[in-house]
Short mmCIF file of C-alpha atoms and ligand atoms in Angstrom, two decimals:
data_model
loop_
_atom_site.label_atom_id
_atom_site.label_comp_id
_atom_site.label_asym_id
_atom_site.label_seq_id
_atom_site.Cartn_x
_atom_site.Cartn_y
_atom_site.Cartn_z
CA UNK W 24 -14.84 -18.05 17.76
CA UNK W 25 -18.45 -17.25 17.44
CA UNK W 26 -20.83 -16.66 20.22
CA UNK W 27 -22.67 -19.91 20.69
CA UNK W 28 -25.85 -18.18 21.66
CA UNK W 29 -26.17 -16.47 18.29
CA UNK W 30 -29.01 -18.09 16.38
CA UNK W 31 -27.07 -19.40 13.45
CA UNK W 32 -24.44 -21.00 15.54
CA UNK W 33 -26.80 -22.87 17.77
CA UNK W 34 -27.58 -24.79 14.66
CA UNK W 35 -24.07 -26.22 14.57
CA UNK W 36 -25.04 -28.33 17.51
CA UNK W 37 -27.68 -29.96 15.36
CA UNK W 38 -24.91 -30.76 12.97
CA UNK W 39 -23.00 -33.18 15.14
CA UNK W 40 -24.84 -36.35 14.09
CA UNK W 41 -24.40 -35.34 10.48
CA UNK W 42 -20.67 -34.91 10.94
CA UNK W 43 -20.40 -38.40 12.32
CA UNK W 44 -22.10 -39.79 9.26
CA UNK W 45 -19.82 -37.83 7.00
CA UNK W 46 -16.76 -38.94 8.86
CA UNK W 47 -17.65 -42.54 8.36
CA UNK W 48 -18.32 -41.89 4.69
CA UNK W 49 -14.97 -40.26 4.34
CA UNK W 50 -12.76 -42.92 5.82
CA UNK W 51 -11.30 -44.71 2.89
CA UNK W 52 -10.48 -48.38 3.01
CA UNK W 53 -6.88 -48.12 1.80
CA UNK W 54 -4.07 -47.75 4.28
CA UNK W 55 -1.93 -45.54 2.05
CA UNK W 56 -1.40 -42.03 3.30
CA UNK W 57 -2.94 -40.51 0.25
CA UNK W 58 -2.17 -36.89 0.96
CA UNK W 59 1.09 -37.42 2.75
CA UNK W 60 2.48 -39.38 -0.18
CA UNK W 61 1.63 -36.52 -2.44
CA UNK W 62 2.87 -33.95 0.01
CA UNK W 63 -0.30 -32.00 -0.19
CA UNK W 64 -2.79 -30.76 2.32
CA UNK W 65 -0.37 -31.35 5.15
CA UNK W 66 -2.00 -31.09 8.51
CA UNK W 67 -5.38 -32.28 7.31
CA UNK W 68 -6.95 -35.45 8.55
CA UNK W 69 -5.38 -37.87 6.09
CA UNK W 70 -7.84 -40.62 6.76
CA UNK W 71 -10.51 -38.45 5.44
CA UNK W 72 -10.18 -38.71 1.73
CA UNK W 73 -12.33 -40.47 -0.75
CA UNK W 74 -13.07 -40.60 -4.43
CA UNK W 75 -14.94 -37.50 -5.34
CA UNK W 76 -16.32 -38.13 -8.81
CA UNK W 77 -19.42 -36.10 -8.19
CA UNK W 78 -17.60 -32.95 -9.12
CA UNK W 79 -14.46 -33.92 -10.95
CA UNK W 80 -13.73 -37.43 -12.20
CA UNK W 81 -10.78 -39.25 -10.63
CA UNK W 82 -10.48 -36.74 -7.88
CA UNK W 83 -10.06 -37.32 -4.24
CA UNK W 84 -10.99 -34.78 -1.71
CA UNK W 85 -8.28 -32.52 -0.41
CA UNK W 86 -5.49 -33.54 -2.60
CA UNK W 87 -6.41 -33.08 -6.15
CA UNK W 88 -8.64 -30.11 -6.38
CA UNK W 89 -10.08 -29.24 -3.08
CA UNK W 90 -7.28 -27.99 -1.02
CA UNK W 91 -7.41 -24.55 -2.47
CA UNK W 92 -9.29 -23.28 0.51
CA UNK W 93 -11.98 -21.45 -1.35
CA UNK W 94 -14.77 -23.99 -1.17
CA UNK W 95 -15.72 -26.97 0.83
CA UNK W 96 -14.54 -30.53 0.42
CA UNK W 97 -15.88 -33.76 1.84
CA UNK W 98 -14.29 -33.64 5.24
CA UNK W 99 -15.56 -32.01 8.34
CA UNK W 100 -12.23 -30.48 9.27
CA UNK W 101 -12.46 -28.27 6.17
CA UNK W 102 -14.08 -25.29 7.82
CA UNK W 103 -11.99 -25.36 10.94
CA UNK W 104 -8.68 -26.19 9.29
CA UNK W 105 -8.88 -24.36 6.00
CA UNK W 106 -11.07 -21.44 6.88
CA UNK W 107 -10.74 -21.19 10.63
CA UNK W 108 -14.49 -21.01 11.02
CA UNK W 109 -17.26 -23.17 12.33
CA UNK W 110 -19.00 -25.37 9.78
CA UNK W 111 -21.74 -23.66 7.84
CA UNK W 112 -25.26 -24.12 8.95
CA UNK W 113 -26.87 -26.84 6.96
CA UNK W 114 -29.84 -28.66 6.07
CA UNK W 115 -33.16 -27.71 7.39
CA UNK W 116 -32.69 -24.03 7.21
CA UNK W 117 -30.97 -23.53 3.87
CA UNK W 118 -28.74 -20.78 5.17
CA UNK W 119 -25.07 -20.09 5.56
CA UNK W 120 -23.55 -18.60 8.65
CA UNK W 121 -21.24 -15.62 8.56
CA UNK W 122 -20.22 -13.55 11.55
CA UNK W 123 -23.20 -14.76 13.53
CA UNK W 124 -25.65 -13.95 10.78
CA UNK W 125 -27.78 -16.22 8.67
CA UNK W 126 -27.39 -15.66 4.97
CA UNK W 127 -30.08 -17.33 2.88
CA UNK W 128 -29.40 -19.71 0.06
CA UNK W 129 -28.91 -17.77 -3.17
CA UNK W 130 -27.89 -14.55 -1.41
CA UNK W 131 -24.36 -13.30 -1.53
CA UNK W 132 -22.14 -11.28 0.74
CA UNK W 133 -18.70 -9.77 0.37
CA UNK W 134 -15.98 -11.25 2.51
CA UNK W 135 -12.99 -8.94 2.27
CA UNK W 136 -12.57 -8.43 -1.48
CA UNK W 137 -14.47 -11.50 -2.61
CA UNK W 138 -18.13 -12.01 -3.27
CA UNK W 139 -19.46 -15.23 -1.74
CA UNK W 140 -22.69 -16.97 -2.66
CA UNK W 141 -24.54 -19.12 -0.21
CA UNK W 142 -25.41 -22.36 -1.91
CA UNK W 143 -26.11 -25.98 -1.26
CA UNK W 144 -22.90 -27.94 -1.27
CA UNK W 145 -22.46 -31.59 -0.50
CA UNK W 146 -24.43 -33.79 1.82
CA UNK W 147 -27.04 -31.20 2.54
CA UNK W 148 -24.54 -28.66 3.78
CA UNK W 149 -24.91 -25.07 2.84
CA UNK W 150 -21.80 -23.04 2.47
CA UNK W 151 -20.29 -20.10 0.72
CA UNK W 152 -18.76 -20.38 -2.65
CA UNK W 153 -16.43 -17.44 -3.00
CA UNK W 154 -14.48 -15.69 -5.69
CA UNK W 155 -10.79 -16.23 -5.21
CA UNK W 156 -9.25 -12.83 -5.87
CA UNK W 157 -6.23 -11.86 -3.83
CA UNK W 158 -7.13 -9.07 -1.44
CA UNK W 159 -5.08 -6.04 -0.51
CA UNK W 160 -5.31 -6.91 3.16
CA UNK W 161 -4.21 -10.51 3.32
CA UNK W 162 -4.89 -11.49 6.94
CA UNK W 163 -2.74 -14.61 6.72
CA UNK W 164 0.25 -12.61 5.47
CA UNK W 165 -0.28 -9.98 8.18
CA UNK W 166 -0.45 -12.69 10.77
CA UNK W 167 2.79 -14.29 9.63
CA UNK W 168 4.51 -10.90 9.64
CA UNK W 169 3.36 -10.27 13.19
CA UNK W 170 4.12 -13.72 14.55
CA UNK W 171 7.60 -13.95 13.03
CA UNK W 172 8.91 -10.75 14.61
CA UNK W 173 10.72 -9.56 11.52
CA UNK W 174 11.15 -6.00 12.75
CA UNK W 175 7.82 -4.50 11.76
CA UNK W 176 4.16 -5.03 12.47
CA UNK W 177 1.29 -5.34 10.02
CA UNK W 178 -2.24 -4.08 10.43
CA UNK W 179 -5.65 -4.46 8.85
CA UNK W 180 -6.55 -1.02 7.50
CA UNK W 181 -10.26 -0.53 7.12
CA UNK W 182 -9.78 1.66 4.04
CA UNK W 183 -7.91 -1.19 2.34
CA UNK W 184 -10.26 -3.95 3.52
CA UNK W 185 -12.43 -5.05 0.62
CA UNK W 186 -9.98 -3.92 -2.08
CA UNK W 187 -8.18 -6.41 -4.27
CA UNK W 188 -4.41 -6.45 -4.41
CA UNK W 189 -4.67 -5.38 -8.02
CA UNK W 190 -6.75 -2.34 -7.05
CA UNK W 191 -4.18 -1.39 -4.44
CA UNK W 192 -1.50 -1.24 -7.09
CA UNK W 193 -3.79 0.51 -9.52
CA UNK W 194 -5.18 3.18 -7.17
CA UNK W 195 -2.64 3.84 -4.43
CA UNK W 196 0.75 4.17 -6.10
CA UNK W 197 1.36 6.18 -9.24
CA UNK W 198 4.96 6.81 -10.16
CA UNK W 199 6.36 5.62 -13.45
CA UNK W 200 9.55 3.64 -13.28
CA UNK W 201 12.31 6.18 -13.96
CA UNK W 202 13.20 6.08 -17.63
CA UNK W 203 16.70 5.66 -18.93
CA UNK W 204 16.92 9.41 -19.55
CA UNK W 205 16.15 10.14 -15.93
CA UNK W 206 18.42 7.45 -14.68
CA UNK W 207 21.21 9.12 -16.60
CA UNK W 208 20.48 12.44 -14.88
CA UNK W 209 23.46 14.25 -13.39
CA UNK W 210 24.40 13.05 -9.99
CA UNK W 211 25.50 15.52 -7.38
CA UNK W 212 28.17 14.49 -4.95
CA UNK W 213 27.88 15.92 -1.49
CA UNK W 214 31.35 14.99 -0.34
CA UNK W 215 29.83 13.27 2.65
CA UNK W 216 33.20 12.26 4.03
CA UNK W 217 33.95 15.84 4.96
CA UNK W 218 30.74 16.23 6.97
CA UNK W 219 30.03 15.29 10.51
CA UNK W 220 26.94 13.15 9.96
CA UNK W 221 24.96 12.32 13.10
CA UNK W 222 23.68 8.82 13.85
CA UNK W 223 20.09 10.05 13.85
CA UNK W 224 18.54 12.96 12.05
CA UNK W 225 15.06 14.25 11.31
CA UNK W 226 14.60 17.25 9.01
CA UNK W 227 11.45 18.19 10.93
CA UNK W 228 13.58 18.91 13.99
CA UNK W 229 16.21 20.92 12.17
CA UNK W 230 13.70 23.02 10.19
CA UNK W 231 10.60 23.48 12.31
CA UNK W 232 9.08 25.69 9.60
CA UNK W 233 8.39 22.76 7.31
CA UNK W 234 4.71 22.28 6.67
CA UNK W 235 4.67 18.79 8.09
CA UNK W 236 1.48 17.68 6.42
CA UNK W 237 0.81 14.07 5.67
CA UNK W 238 -0.98 13.85 2.35
CA UNK W 239 -3.58 11.37 1.26
CA UNK W 240 -3.84 10.51 -2.40
CA UNK W 241 -7.11 8.60 -2.00
CA UNK W 242 -8.13 6.36 -4.89
CA UNK W 243 -5.87 8.02 -7.44
CA UNK W 244 -2.40 6.90 -8.46
CA UNK W 245 -0.93 10.35 -7.98
CA UNK W 246 2.11 9.79 -5.75
CA UNK W 247 4.19 11.42 -8.51
CA UNK W 248 2.37 14.73 -7.93
CA UNK W 249 2.12 14.49 -4.15
CA UNK W 250 5.75 13.62 -3.50
CA UNK W 251 6.94 16.31 -5.91
CA UNK W 252 4.77 19.06 -4.39
CA UNK W 253 5.72 17.99 -0.90
CA UNK W 254 9.48 17.99 -1.51
CA UNK W 255 9.20 21.31 -3.38
CA UNK W 256 7.33 22.88 -0.42
CA UNK W 257 9.97 21.75 2.04
CA UNK W 258 12.84 22.92 -0.10
CA UNK W 259 11.27 26.35 -0.60
CA UNK W 260 10.70 26.76 3.12
CA UNK W 261 14.28 25.79 3.87
CA UNK W 262 15.87 27.95 1.20
CA UNK W 263 13.76 30.96 2.08
CA UNK W 264 14.71 30.60 5.72
CA UNK W 265 11.09 29.85 6.56
CA UNK W 266 9.64 32.93 4.89
CA UNK W 267 7.90 30.89 2.23
CA UNK W 268 6.37 28.14 4.33
CA UNK W 269 3.63 27.19 1.90
CA UNK W 270 2.15 23.83 1.09
CA UNK W 271 2.29 23.67 -2.69
CA UNK W 272 -0.62 22.17 -4.57
CA UNK W 273 -0.33 18.60 -5.83
CA UNK W 274 -3.75 19.02 -7.43
CA UNK W 275 -2.39 21.80 -9.62
CA UNK W 276 0.32 19.44 -10.87
CA UNK W 277 -2.03 16.49 -11.23
CA UNK W 278 -4.71 18.37 -13.18
CA UNK W 279 -2.51 20.64 -15.25
CA UNK W 280 0.74 18.78 -15.88
CA UNK W 281 -0.90 16.57 -18.46
CA UNK W 282 1.58 16.42 -21.28
CA UNK W 283 2.79 12.83 -21.42
CA UNK W 284 1.54 12.31 -17.87
CA UNK W 285 -1.24 9.90 -16.93
CA UNK W 286 -2.99 11.80 -14.12
CA UNK W 287 -4.52 9.30 -11.69
CA UNK W 288 -2.90 6.49 -13.65
CA UNK W 289 0.60 7.59 -12.73
CA UNK W 290 3.19 10.12 -13.77
CA UNK W 291 6.87 10.69 -14.45
CA UNK W 292 8.86 12.56 -11.84
CA UNK W 293 11.11 14.34 -14.34
CA UNK W 294 8.05 15.77 -16.10
CA UNK W 295 6.55 16.91 -12.83
CA UNK W 296 9.76 18.73 -11.99
CA UNK W 297 9.84 20.21 -15.47
CA UNK W 298 6.40 21.71 -14.79
CA UNK W 299 7.54 23.15 -11.48
CA UNK W 300 10.48 24.75 -13.18
CA UNK W 301 8.67 26.12 -16.22
CA UNK W 302 5.13 26.87 -15.06
CA UNK W 303 5.26 26.83 -11.28
CA UNK W 304 2.39 25.79 -9.01
CA UNK W 305 0.13 27.62 -6.57
CA UNK W 306 -0.51 26.67 -2.94
CA UNK W 307 -2.85 23.99 -1.65
CA UNK W 308 -4.98 26.66 0.02
CA UNK W 309 -5.58 28.09 -3.41
CA UNK W 310 -5.95 24.76 -5.23
CA UNK W 311 -6.95 22.03 -2.75
CA UNK W 312 -6.53 18.32 -3.33
CA UNK W 313 -9.73 16.53 -4.31
CA UNK W 314 -8.81 13.67 -6.65
CA UNK W 315 -9.55 10.22 -5.31
CA UNK W 316 -11.07 11.59 -2.12
CA UNK W 317 -14.70 10.87 -2.94
CA UNK W 318 -16.48 8.36 -5.11
CA UNK W 319 -17.13 11.15 -7.63
CA UNK W 320 -13.44 11.84 -7.91
CA UNK W 321 -12.20 8.24 -7.87
CA UNK W 322 -9.34 7.92 -10.36
CA UNK W 323 -10.23 11.39 -11.66
CA UNK W 324 -7.44 13.91 -12.05
CA UNK W 325 -9.96 16.76 -12.31
CA UNK W 326 -9.92 19.59 -14.81
CA UNK W 327 -7.17 22.14 -14.85
CA UNK W 328 -8.49 25.45 -13.55
CA UNK W 329 -5.31 27.38 -14.04
CA UNK W 330 -4.37 27.73 -17.64
CA UNK W 331 -1.95 30.21 -19.05
CA UNK W 332 -1.56 33.15 -16.75
CA UNK W 333 -5.04 33.32 -15.28
CA UNK W 334 -4.08 32.13 -11.83
CA UNK W 335 -4.77 35.51 -10.32
CA UNK W 336 -8.50 34.97 -10.38
CA UNK W 337 -8.63 31.34 -9.56
CA UNK W 338 -8.25 31.08 -5.78
CA UNK W 339 -11.64 30.48 -4.23
CA UNK W 340 -11.22 32.81 -1.29
CA UNK W 341 -9.94 36.31 -1.07
CA UNK W 342 -6.58 36.97 0.46
CA UNK W 343 -5.31 33.58 -0.68
CA UNK W 344 -2.27 34.03 -2.73
CA UNK W 345 -2.49 32.95 -6.33
CA UNK W 346 1.27 33.30 -6.69
CA UNK W 347 3.03 30.47 -8.36
CA UNK W 348 6.14 28.91 -6.91
CA UNK W 349 8.96 27.52 -8.95
CA UNK W 350 11.91 25.21 -8.61
CA UNK W 351 15.28 24.85 -10.27
CA UNK W 352 16.04 21.67 -12.24
CA UNK W 353 16.16 18.61 -9.97
CA UNK W 354 19.36 16.71 -9.46
CA UNK W 355 19.99 13.10 -8.70
CA UNK W 356 21.78 12.02 -5.57
CA UNK W 357 24.20 9.12 -5.65
CA UNK W 358 22.89 5.75 -4.42
CA UNK W 359 25.43 5.91 -1.66
CA UNK W 360 23.80 5.93 1.77
CA UNK W 361 26.20 8.54 3.14
CA UNK W 362 25.60 10.85 0.19
CA UNK W 363 21.83 10.66 0.68
CA UNK W 364 22.27 11.44 4.36
CA UNK W 365 24.53 14.38 3.57
CA UNK W 366 21.99 15.79 1.13
CA UNK W 367 19.13 15.59 3.64
CA UNK W 368 21.29 17.00 6.39
CA UNK W 369 22.49 19.97 4.38
CA UNK W 370 19.59 20.71 2.04
CA UNK W 371 16.46 19.05 3.38
CA UNK W 372 14.03 16.25 2.49
CA UNK W 373 14.49 14.38 -0.80
CA UNK W 374 12.19 12.49 -3.11
CA UNK W 375 12.75 8.76 -3.43
CA UNK W 376 11.23 6.10 -5.65
CA UNK W 377 10.01 2.95 -3.93
CA UNK W 378 9.36 -0.42 -5.51
CA UNK W 379 6.28 -1.36 -3.50
CA UNK W 380 5.50 -5.02 -2.83
CA UNK W 381 2.28 -6.57 -1.57
CA UNK W 382 2.93 -6.51 2.17
CA UNK W 383 3.85 -2.81 2.29
CA UNK W 384 0.18 -1.77 2.29
CA UNK W 385 -0.26 -3.51 5.64
CA UNK W 386 2.73 -1.81 7.34
CA UNK W 387 1.81 -0.45 10.76
CA UNK W 388 5.07 0.25 12.61
CA UNK W 389 8.73 -0.68 12.91
CA UNK W 390 11.43 -0.89 10.29
CA UNK W 391 9.97 -2.21 7.06
CA UNK W 392 11.62 -4.69 4.79
CA UNK W 393 9.85 -6.94 2.36
CA UNK W 394 8.70 -9.93 4.38
CA UNK W 395 8.35 -12.61 1.68
CA UNK W 396 5.42 -13.94 3.70
CA UNK W 397 3.16 -14.24 0.67
CA UNK W 398 3.73 -17.81 -0.40
CA UNK W 399 1.96 -18.12 -3.68
CA UNK W 400 2.85 -16.17 -6.78
CA UNK W 401 -0.67 -14.82 -7.16
CA UNK W 402 -0.39 -13.29 -3.70
CA UNK W 403 2.50 -11.15 -4.87
CA UNK W 404 2.70 -7.98 -6.90
CA UNK W 405 4.90 -4.94 -7.21
CA UNK W 406 4.66 -1.41 -8.54
CA UNK W 407 6.37 1.97 -8.45
CA UNK W 408 5.62 4.69 -5.94
CA UNK W 409 7.36 7.84 -4.75
CA UNK W 410 7.80 9.13 -1.21
CA UNK W 411 9.75 11.74 0.71
CA UNK W 412 12.76 10.88 2.86
CA UNK W 413 13.10 13.18 5.85
CA UNK W 414 15.74 11.55 8.00
CA UNK W 415 17.32 8.41 9.40
CA UNK W 416 18.10 6.59 12.61
CA UNK W 417 19.01 3.30 14.23
CA UNK W 418 16.49 1.06 15.96
CA UNK W 419 18.02 -0.61 18.99
CA UNK W 420 14.88 -2.03 20.55
CA UNK W 421 15.50 -5.62 19.47
CA UNK W 422 19.14 -6.05 20.51
CA UNK W 423 20.66 -5.98 17.06
CA UNK W 424 20.74 -2.36 15.80
CA UNK W 425 18.76 -1.84 12.61
CA UNK W 426 19.47 1.19 10.45
CA UNK W 427 16.50 2.91 8.86
CA UNK W 428 15.30 5.82 6.78
CA UNK W 429 12.30 7.88 7.88
CA UNK W 430 9.91 8.50 5.01
CA UNK W 431 6.59 10.25 4.50
CA UNK W 432 4.00 8.29 2.58
CA UNK W 433 0.84 9.71 0.99
CA UNK W 434 -1.83 7.41 2.41
CA UNK W 435 -3.05 9.71 5.16
CA UNK W 436 -2.15 10.10 8.81
CA UNK W 437 -3.93 6.91 9.85
CA UNK W 438 -1.49 4.71 7.96
CA UNK W 439 1.87 3.56 9.38
CA UNK W 440 3.53 5.72 12.01
CA UNK W 441 1.29 8.80 11.71
CA UNK W 442 1.53 8.67 7.95
CA UNK W 443 5.28 7.98 7.98
CA UNK W 444 7.19 4.73 7.75
CA UNK W 445 10.67 3.57 8.54
CA UNK W 446 12.49 1.34 6.07
CA UNK W 447 15.74 -0.58 6.19
CA UNK W 448 18.68 1.64 5.29
CA UNK W 449 21.90 0.81 3.44
CA UNK W 450 20.56 -2.27 1.64
CA UNK W 451 18.66 -0.53 -1.12
CA UNK W 452 15.50 -2.09 0.27
CA UNK W 453 12.77 -1.92 -2.39
CA UNK W 454 15.10 0.30 -4.44
CA UNK W 455 14.68 3.15 -1.96
CA UNK W 456 18.27 4.30 -2.53
CA UNK W 457 18.33 3.84 -6.31
CA UNK W 458 16.65 6.99 -7.39
CA UNK W 459 16.80 9.91 -4.99
CA UNK W 460 16.14 13.45 -6.13
CA UNK W 461 16.83 16.86 -4.66
CA UNK W 462 15.95 20.30 -5.94
CA UNK W 463 16.45 23.96 -5.12
CA UNK W 464 13.45 26.17 -4.64
CA UNK W 465 13.62 29.30 -6.74
CA UNK W 466 13.82 31.98 -4.13
CA UNK W 467 13.86 35.57 -5.23
CA UNK W 468 15.28 37.82 -2.48
CA UNK W 469 12.34 40.19 -3.00
CA UNK W 470 9.90 37.43 -2.19
CA UNK W 471 11.44 37.06 1.18
CA UNK W 472 10.80 40.66 1.94
CA UNK W 473 7.23 40.08 0.89
CA UNK W 474 7.43 42.72 -1.83
CA UNK W 475 7.16 40.87 -5.01
CA UNK W 476 5.76 37.97 -6.93
CA UNK W 477 7.95 35.12 -8.00
CA UNK W 478 9.29 35.39 -11.52
C1 NAG X 654 -10.58 -24.18 -6.36
O1 NAG X 654 -11.21 -25.33 -6.86
C2 NAG X 654 -12.38 -25.10 -7.60
C3 NAG X 654 -13.02 -26.43 -7.93
O2 NAG X 654 -12.15 -27.21 -8.69
C4 NAG X 654 -12.04 -24.28 -8.83
O3 NAG X 654 -13.21 -23.99 -9.56
C5 NAG X 654 -11.39 -22.98 -8.40
O4 NAG X 654 -10.98 -22.23 -9.52
C6 NAG X 654 -10.17 -23.27 -7.51
N1 NAG X 654 -9.65 -22.02 -7.00
C7 NAG X 654 -8.34 -21.77 -6.97
C8 NAG X 654 -7.90 -20.50 -6.33
O5 NAG X 654 -7.52 -22.55 -7.42
C1 NAG X 655 -10.33 -5.92 9.00
O1 NAG X 655 -11.05 -4.70 9.08
C2 NAG X 655 -12.35 -4.77 8.52
C3 NAG X 655 -12.94 -3.38 8.49
O2 NAG X 655 -12.65 -2.65 9.62
C4 NAG X 655 -13.18 -5.76 9.32
O3 NAG X 655 -14.48 -5.84 8.79
C5 NAG X 655 -12.50 -7.13 9.21
O4 NAG X 655 -13.20 -8.10 9.96
C6 NAG X 655 -11.06 -7.06 9.69
N1 NAG X 655 -10.41 -8.32 9.37
C7 NAG X 655 -9.57 -8.94 10.16
C8 NAG X 655 -9.00 -10.21 9.67
O5 NAG X 655 -9.26 -8.50 11.25
C1 NAG X 656 18.96 32.54 5.04
O1 NAG X 656 19.77 32.74 6.17
C2 NAG X 656 21.16 32.54 5.94
C3 NAG X 656 21.88 32.63 7.25
O2 NAG X 656 21.30 33.59 8.07
C4 NAG X 656 21.66 33.53 4.91
O3 NAG X 656 23.02 33.30 4.65
C5 NAG X 656 20.87 33.36 3.63
O4 NAG X 656 21.22 34.31 2.68
C6 NAG X 656 19.40 33.46 3.91
N1 NAG X 656 18.72 33.06 2.70
C7 NAG X 656 17.97 33.90 2.04
C8 NAG X 656 17.37 33.35 0.77
O5 NAG X 656 17.75 35.03 2.41
#
């Protein structure tokens, strides 16, 4: 609640007599429970409805048009009930109150992802009339997630505040749904039954040489390039016994793997792996990630600086290697949970495709599963993303054990659990087990001795 001593909220005290007048205006003569009968606006003061022809003929406040919670209606419980705020400052001053500040009539401000104009509403009240886009951070969804104790907690990320849900899907994902060709890719069977698979495992513990960097794609739908480069780096480090512990450059992939790829508008994983196999990529030190990280580079894949064989001269600083690193063809791992575990245990982190739904952006900690806390269809959306699975475990903090995967996301270290998230395991949550890919780094024995360039 607002500080009463702030100037614009003192004015609410002046409002009281006005509210009384409005209340008496609002009480309708009929005894019928207008809203209750129509099962709308439950929880509102049902006595307070009245014909509202001023705006829409044959309309009553609340029930017909005005319970959409984006603008005022005739009843004084609107601001408190629908918006959870104090009533706007009216009358004499011609201003609206937001966060303890007076906003003049005609001016607008942005509240989360919506622009709101201060204007004169009914009965001399001033209030905001807002756009009604669905925002990426939906505080009411986050609140329901947190209150209902569903196994994970949601947070309000400042970098997502102010974005629309649509922008989240457009800017922060970026993996094309695997095509039929890819889905038909050869599956490798690990023969998991013959292995002694532990209850918990984290590749970062088994292979301390992994460059455990959490990437940030910024405002560019490039998860296809980031997850591919990241898995390729890990696999090279593992297969070279830690001698090639390089972070490979997602920017190189993003800017140069352009054939039938969409850059910051998304890409296909099979084509990214094709590029790694045929052309190879340099390290991040040599070709740093810049797309989406500044307003200049928003949704910009950047130009490709390494064409043909000219890599040798590209690296900005001396002594940085301009060597390219390659992979073998990727292979698909069976959807079976045990097979995926066996692959990570034996060969290292894998790439997985995730069908992201609206609440995932707000994940803070715990074991994620889609919450279904967004009630209205327009609050929902889904899109394809790719991430890196590094291990698994069982959460026993809430009594009932919950199995999870540990995955690295590409939204920076400030998101989730230090850039990672845990997600329900064994239920194909958000398709996480449907399309899992492994790959061998191409390790030339000479490279390990430091003598030679990769082929
Ligand atoms: C809310 O109601 C107003 C007035 O009828 C309408 O203009 C607006 O589009 C509605 N918003 C939503 C989200 O339904
Ligand atoms: C969310 O974070 C933004 C930016 O840090 C802040 O302005 C806003 O008030 C927060 N919203 C909620 C509901 O906590
Ligand atoms: C890595 O080490 C293992 C065990 O010491 C060895 O068998 C393997 O050949 C080494 N790999 C490479 C690429 O040298």
